[in-house]
Amino acid sequence: MTEAKYIWMDGELVPWRDAKIHVLTHTLHYGNAVFEGTRAYQTDRGLAIFRLEEHCKRLFNSAKIVAIEPNFDYETVKNAHIELLRSNDFSSNVYIRPLIYLGYGVMGLYHSHAPVNTMIAAWEWGAYLGEEGLENGIRLCTSSITRNPNRSTFGKAKAAANYLNSQMAKYEAIENGFEEALMLDENGFAAEGTGECLFIVRDGKLISPPNDNSLESITQATVIELAGEMGIEVQRRNITRDEIYICDEAFLTGTAAEITPINSLDHRVIGNGRRGEMTKAIQDAYFDIVYGRDEKYARYLTYI
Ligand SMILES: Cc1ncc(COP(=O)(O)O)c(C=O)c1O
């Protein structure tokens, strides 16, 4: 990890190496915290955060879902993102990680009396699934791990505890020689990747599962908006793993993964085994937006 200068901790800019917490921090033991993954891109007009409002809204919604009362208001947290990026000298693209967590002072599962803390860190981070992956695609496997079921967890919250599920699925995929895992829901339909949503292309149409069993993804929403503008029909419906085997193209979307083509699933080559034409067109359009080259989407960028 590339270190930066400062981390924003409860209203203060703290030198990176001094941003420490106590070992009895509540979240460290019981996993209740909410976070975001947001990106800022180096545009011609300097660093710009992509869809800051939407990420901050989801952060506060996540906190509401897991019954954490944030210790700062929405505007303060949003502005702290900007302050943090201004205080660090970033020369390439940046990943931003705000986290609202339960701090030190209370133990036991009843969390309501635990203090709440907020931190925002940012560091220079390239393509999550590799530059090579963005261009040539990645190999996926269907995970043996079912995506967190709605009856036992809160999938609309980007909550730390949800990611044990994703982490185990990712571990299994990598150890088995794949780059990423596809998790199915309890009914056997494609839910999402470990940190991405799924799209497939069939007969010129773009298909993505509904968000019944996935995070409400900001990248997915952006792609759907883009597709509408490009005249591509979008269907939101359930997808089975064998439909993915026989689709024409497939890709994953996420703030970290951006638009990453899928070459194969469970060793079945998808399409021609390379980035498909529609995937490339959507990828290009997405990068035009995040790099500030598409004026129509200027509203999604917060310049630093
Ligand atoms: C489980 C999960 N699904 C989907 C996504 C994609 O969401 P977004 O496009 O908002 O980054 C993420 C990443 O945040 C994720 O962690």
mmCIF file of N, CA, C and O and ligand atoms in Angstrom, residues 37 55 58 158 163 166 192-197 215-220 253-256, ligand 1:
data_model
loop_
_atom_site.group_PDB
_atom_site.id
_atom_site.type_symbol
_atom_site.label_atom_id
_atom_site.label_comp_id
_atom_site.label_asym_id
_atom_site.label_seq_id
_atom_site.Cartn_x
_atom_site.Cartn_y
_atom_site.Cartn_z
ATOM 1 N N GLY A 37 -16.152 2.842 -0.609
ATOM 2 C CA GLY A 37 -14.982 2.787 -1.490
ATOM 3 C C GLY A 37 -15.293 3.760 -2.598
ATOM 4 O O GLY A 37 -16.244 3.574 -3.347
ATOM 5 N N HIS A 55 -21.880 8.301 -2.811
ATOM 6 C CA HIS A 55 -21.111 7.484 -1.868
ATOM 7 C C HIS A 55 -21.390 7.907 -0.427
ATOM 8 O O HIS A 55 -21.527 7.062 0.461
ATOM 9 N N ARG A 58 -24.817 6.688 0.616
ATOM 10 C CA ARG A 58 -24.841 5.251 0.924
ATOM 11 C C ARG A 58 -24.168 4.987 2.267
ATOM 12 O O ARG A 58 -24.602 4.119 3.030
ATOM 13 N N LYS A 158 -23.211 -1.266 3.289
ATOM 14 C CA LYS A 158 -21.813 -1.608 3.029
ATOM 15 C C LYS A 158 -21.175 -1.709 4.411
ATOM 16 O O LYS A 158 -20.526 -0.778 4.899
ATOM 17 N N TYR A 163 -18.390 -8.433 4.781
ATOM 18 C CA TYR A 163 -17.243 -8.758 3.937
ATOM 19 C C TYR A 163 -16.461 -9.983 4.378
ATOM 20 O O TYR A 163 -15.502 -10.365 3.717
ATOM 21 N N SER A 166 -17.525 -12.137 1.513
ATOM 22 C CA SER A 166 -16.780 -11.792 0.295
ATOM 23 C C SER A 166 -15.319 -12.219 0.398
ATOM 24 O O SER A 166 -14.723 -12.688 -0.566
ATOM 25 N N GLU A 192 -23.727 -11.374 -7.004
ATOM 26 C CA GLU A 192 -22.708 -10.359 -7.283
ATOM 27 C C GLU A 192 -21.329 -10.976 -7.115
ATOM 28 O O GLU A 192 -21.196 -12.108 -6.642
ATOM 29 N N GLY A 193 -20.310 -10.216 -7.515
ATOM 30 C CA GLY A 193 -18.938 -10.617 -7.236
ATOM 31 C C GLY A 193 -18.628 -10.289 -5.780
ATOM 32 O O GLY A 193 -19.510 -9.853 -5.033
ATOM 33 N N THR A 194 -17.395 -10.479 -5.370
ATOM 34 C CA THR A 194 -17.078 -10.220 -3.964
ATOM 35 C C THR A 194 -17.070 -8.716 -3.660
ATOM 36 O O THR A 194 -17.213 -8.315 -2.514
ATOM 37 N N GLY A 195 -16.922 -7.911 -4.701
ATOM 38 C CA GLY A 195 -16.975 -6.458 -4.534
ATOM 39 C C GLY A 195 -17.422 -5.785 -5.819
ATOM 40 O O GLY A 195 -17.016 -4.662 -6.109
ATOM 41 N N GLU A 196 -18.241 -6.499 -6.596
ATOM 42 C CA GLU A 196 -18.647 -5.978 -7.903
ATOM 43 C C GLU A 196 -20.035 -6.499 -8.261
ATOM 44 O O GLU A 196 -20.468 -7.514 -7.751
ATOM 45 N N CYS A 197 -20.672 -5.791 -9.173
ATOM 46 C CA CYS A 197 -21.934 -6.294 -9.743
ATOM 47 C C CYS A 197 -21.660 -6.911 -11.112
ATOM 48 O O CYS A 197 -20.616 -6.680 -11.717
ATOM 49 N N LEU A 215 -25.304 -5.269 -3.296
ATOM 50 C CA LEU A 215 -25.222 -3.872 -2.877
ATOM 51 C C LEU A 215 -25.872 -3.029 -3.969
ATOM 52 O O LEU A 215 -25.855 -3.409 -5.143
ATOM 53 N N GLU A 216 -26.458 -1.887 -3.595
ATOM 54 C CA GLU A 216 -26.976 -0.977 -4.625
ATOM 55 C C GLU A 216 -25.770 -0.227 -5.185
ATOM 56 O O GLU A 216 -25.331 0.775 -4.642
ATOM 57 N N SER A 217 -25.263 -0.775 -6.256
ATOM 58 C CA SER A 217 -23.973 -0.327 -6.783
ATOM 59 C C SER A 217 -24.076 0.974 -7.567
ATOM 60 O O SER A 217 -24.928 1.124 -8.440
ATOM 61 N N ILE A 218 -23.162 1.868 -7.276
ATOM 62 C CA ILE A 218 -23.133 3.177 -7.944
ATOM 63 C C ILE A 218 -22.583 3.028 -9.366
ATOM 64 O O ILE A 218 -23.050 3.676 -10.293
ATOM 65 N N THR A 219 -21.634 2.138 -9.550
ATOM 66 C CA THR A 219 -21.085 1.912 -10.903
ATOM 67 C C THR A 219 -22.136 1.247 -11.784
ATOM 68 O O THR A 219 -22.287 1.594 -12.962
ATOM 69 N N GLN A 220 -22.844 0.284 -11.211
ATOM 70 C CA GLN A 220 -23.912 -0.401 -11.962
ATOM 71 C C GLN A 220 -24.955 0.630 -12.436
ATOM 72 O O GLN A 220 -25.366 0.620 -13.605
ATOM 73 N N THR A 253 -18.750 -4.717 -12.569
ATOM 74 C CA THR A 253 -18.667 -3.276 -12.338
ATOM 75 C C THR A 253 -18.520 -2.996 -10.845
ATOM 76 O O THR A 253 -19.139 -3.663 -10.020
ATOM 77 N N GLY A 254 -17.709 -2.026 -10.529
ATOM 78 C CA GLY A 254 -17.551 -1.598 -9.141
ATOM 79 C C GLY A 254 -16.604 -0.410 -9.117
ATOM 80 O O GLY A 254 -15.829 -0.222 -10.061
ATOM 81 N N THR A 255 -16.680 0.347 -8.060
ATOM 82 C CA THR A 255 -15.782 1.506 -7.964
ATOM 83 C C THR A 255 -14.336 1.054 -8.073
ATOM 84 O O THR A 255 -13.538 1.659 -8.788
ATOM 85 N N ALA A 256 -13.989 -0.020 -7.346
ATOM 86 C CA ALA A 256 -12.607 -0.502 -7.387
ATOM 87 C C ALA A 256 -12.334 -1.193 -8.719
ATOM 88 O O ALA A 256 -11.350 -0.892 -9.400
HETATM 89 C C1 LIG B 1 -20.317 -6.496 -2.427
HETATM 90 C C2 LIG B 1 -20.229 -5.375 -3.413
HETATM 91 N N1 LIG B 1 -21.030 -5.392 -4.488
HETATM 92 C C3 LIG B 1 -20.974 -4.421 -5.423
HETATM 93 C C4 LIG B 1 -20.084 -3.367 -5.321
HETATM 94 C C5 LIG B 1 -20.040 -2.304 -6.344
HETATM 95 O O1 LIG B 1 -20.542 -1.109 -5.820
HETATM 96 P P1 LIG B 1 -20.048 0.308 -6.348
HETATM 97 O O2 LIG B 1 -20.248 0.291 -7.827
HETATM 98 O O3 LIG B 1 -20.969 1.273 -5.703
HETATM 99 O O4 LIG B 1 -18.649 0.468 -5.967
HETATM 100 C C6 LIG B 1 -19.222 -3.318 -4.218
HETATM 101 C C7 LIG B 1 -18.271 -2.211 -4.052
HETATM 102 O O5 LIG B 1 -18.506 -1.288 -3.345
HETATM 103 C C8 LIG B 1 -19.304 -4.337 -3.246
HETATM 104 O O6 LIG B 1 -18.481 -4.323 -2.195
#
